[in-house]
Each structure stands twice: as structure tokens, then as C-alpha cells.
GROMACS .gro file of C-alpha atoms in nm:
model
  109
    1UNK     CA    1  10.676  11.340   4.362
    2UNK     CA    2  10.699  11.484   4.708
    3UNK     CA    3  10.404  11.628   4.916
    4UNK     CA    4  10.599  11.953   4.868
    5UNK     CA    5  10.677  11.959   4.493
    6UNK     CA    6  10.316  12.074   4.429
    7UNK     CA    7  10.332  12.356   4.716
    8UNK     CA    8  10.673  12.498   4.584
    9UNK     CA    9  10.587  12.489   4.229
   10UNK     CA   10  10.265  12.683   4.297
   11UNK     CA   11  10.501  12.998   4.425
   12UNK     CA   12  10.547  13.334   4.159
   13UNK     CA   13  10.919  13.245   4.052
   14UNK     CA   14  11.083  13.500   4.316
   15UNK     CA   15  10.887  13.312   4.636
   16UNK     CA   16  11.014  12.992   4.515
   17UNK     CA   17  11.397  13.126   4.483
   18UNK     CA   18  11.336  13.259   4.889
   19UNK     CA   19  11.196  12.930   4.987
   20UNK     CA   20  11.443  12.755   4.827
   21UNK     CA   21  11.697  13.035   4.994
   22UNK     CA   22  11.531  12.972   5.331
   23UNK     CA   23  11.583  12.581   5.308
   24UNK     CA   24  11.934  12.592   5.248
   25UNK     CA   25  12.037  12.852   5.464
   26UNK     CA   26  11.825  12.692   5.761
   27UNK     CA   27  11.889  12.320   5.697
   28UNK     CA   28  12.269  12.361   5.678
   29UNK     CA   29  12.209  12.142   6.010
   30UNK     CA   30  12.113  11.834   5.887
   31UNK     CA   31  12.287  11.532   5.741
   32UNK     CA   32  12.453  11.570   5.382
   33UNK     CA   33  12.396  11.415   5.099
   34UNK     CA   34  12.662  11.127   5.119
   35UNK     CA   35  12.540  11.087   5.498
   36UNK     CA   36  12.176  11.032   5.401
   37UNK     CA   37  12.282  10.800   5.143
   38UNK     CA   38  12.475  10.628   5.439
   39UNK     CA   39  12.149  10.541   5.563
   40UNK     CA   40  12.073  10.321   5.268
   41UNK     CA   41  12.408  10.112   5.308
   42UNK     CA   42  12.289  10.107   5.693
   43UNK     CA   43  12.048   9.971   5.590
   44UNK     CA   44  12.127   9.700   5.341
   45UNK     CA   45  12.414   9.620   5.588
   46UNK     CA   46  12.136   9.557   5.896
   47UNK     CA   47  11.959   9.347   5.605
   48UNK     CA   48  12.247   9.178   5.508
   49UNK     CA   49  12.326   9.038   5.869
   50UNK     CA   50  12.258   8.672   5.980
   51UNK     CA   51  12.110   8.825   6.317
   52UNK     CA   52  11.835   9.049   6.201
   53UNK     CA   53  11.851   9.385   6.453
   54UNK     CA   54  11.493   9.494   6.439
   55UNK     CA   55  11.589   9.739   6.711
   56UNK     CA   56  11.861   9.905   6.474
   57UNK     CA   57  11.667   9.923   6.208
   58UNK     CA   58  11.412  10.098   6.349
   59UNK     CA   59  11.696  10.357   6.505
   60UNK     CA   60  11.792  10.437   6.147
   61UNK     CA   61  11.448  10.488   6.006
   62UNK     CA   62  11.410  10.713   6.374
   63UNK     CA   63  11.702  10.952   6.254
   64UNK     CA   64  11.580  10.971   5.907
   65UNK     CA   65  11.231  11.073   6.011
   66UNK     CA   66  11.325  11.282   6.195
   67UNK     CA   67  11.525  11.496   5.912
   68UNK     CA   68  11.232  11.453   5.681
   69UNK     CA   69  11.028  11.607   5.981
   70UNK     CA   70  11.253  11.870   6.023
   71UNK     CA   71  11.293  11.990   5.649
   72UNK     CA   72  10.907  11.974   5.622
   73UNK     CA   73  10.831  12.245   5.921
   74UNK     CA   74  11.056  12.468   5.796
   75UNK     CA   75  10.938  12.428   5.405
   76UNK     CA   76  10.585  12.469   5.525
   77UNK     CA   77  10.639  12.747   5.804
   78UNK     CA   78  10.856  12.987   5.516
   79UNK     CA   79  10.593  12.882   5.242
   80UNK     CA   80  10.316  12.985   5.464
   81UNK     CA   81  10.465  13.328   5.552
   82UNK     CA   82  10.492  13.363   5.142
   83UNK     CA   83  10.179  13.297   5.115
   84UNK     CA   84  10.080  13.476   5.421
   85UNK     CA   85  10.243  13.823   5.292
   86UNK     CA   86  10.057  13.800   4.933
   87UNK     CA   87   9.778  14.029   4.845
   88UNK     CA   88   9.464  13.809   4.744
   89UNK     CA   89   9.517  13.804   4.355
   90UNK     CA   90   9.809  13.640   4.433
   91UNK     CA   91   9.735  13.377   4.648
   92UNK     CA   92   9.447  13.271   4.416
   93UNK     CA   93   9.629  13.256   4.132
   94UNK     CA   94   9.897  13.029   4.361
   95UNK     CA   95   9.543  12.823   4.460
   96UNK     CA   96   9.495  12.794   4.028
   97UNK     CA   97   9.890  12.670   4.010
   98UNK     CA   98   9.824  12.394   4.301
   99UNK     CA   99   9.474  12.293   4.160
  100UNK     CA  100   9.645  12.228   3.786
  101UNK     CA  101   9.897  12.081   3.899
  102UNK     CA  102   9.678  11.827   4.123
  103UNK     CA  103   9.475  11.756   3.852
  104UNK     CA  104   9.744  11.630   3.620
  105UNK     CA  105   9.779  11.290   3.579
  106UNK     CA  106  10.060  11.170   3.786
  107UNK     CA  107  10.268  11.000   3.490
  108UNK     CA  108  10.270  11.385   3.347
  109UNK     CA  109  10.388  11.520   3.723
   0.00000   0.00000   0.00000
């Protein structure tokens, strides 16, 4: 599970849909799907090689760090203003969906 699974799943159905709107509209900048799968043949392929390029290697986990990077500010600066914009009964009964779902076991997550 991701570090943000538990975050998003804690939103009232209609926050999640926004975040989720929010993510898509705003990330329409970074790689696609195919392309980020790219960077798993890119890196069976610098793997592969009889020369090992450490140097390349560490370019292509560069790039996709900094996508994962990018998609987390923006997740966690539009959940925060959710959160930020809920009257207290709310946000503690978002604090109740994060707690149960931390204390699951993770084979059940």
C-alpha cells in the first residue's frame, strides 16, 4: 500500500472524488503510464549491459523520484486544504477512518 492510500481513504466520499479530481487535472504534466513503465525496461536494459552504468542508473531512479515527489505535494497540499475546510466533527471522524485503517493488519489492507 502507498503512504497515501490510508490518507485518501480516510476522506467523506465527495473529498476523495475532488482529490482524486485535483490529481488528474494537475498531474496531466507528468510521464504516462507506458512512459513510467519505460523506466522499468530502462532499467532492466542498464542491468542487462556488460558495462554496468552506475551513473545512468542513478539518472533514471533521479527522474522517477522526482515524479513520485511531485504527485505527493500536490496529493498532500489538496488533501490538507480538505481537511483544512472541514468543520471539527468531520475531521475527527476522518482521524477515526485513518486510525482503523492503521490498525488493520496489513495482509487485510
Amino acid at each position: 500500500m502507498g503512504f497515501g492510500a490510508p490518507l485518501a481513504r480516510s476522506l467523506p466520499r465527495d473529498a476523495r472524488r475532488e482529490l482524486v479530481r485535483t490529481l488528474r487535472s494537475e498531474l496531466s504534466g507528468i510521464p504516462s503510464r507506458p512512459k513510467r513503465r519505460q523506466t522499468y525496461a530502462d532499467v532492466i536494459e542498464v542491468l542487462s549491459e556488460e558495462n554496468f552504468d552506475g551513473a545512468r542508473l542513478q539518472a533514471i531512479f533521479d527522474r522517477q523520484g522526482d515524479v513520485a515527489a511531485q504527485v505527493q505535494r500536490i496529493a498532500q497540499e489538496k488533501w490538507m486544504s480538505l481537511v483544512a475546510a472541514m468543520p471539527l466533527e468531520e475531521r475527527q471522524r476522518v482521524a477515526e477512518r485513518l486510525e482503523k485503517a492503521m490498525k488493520r493488519s496489513p495482509k487485510s489492507r
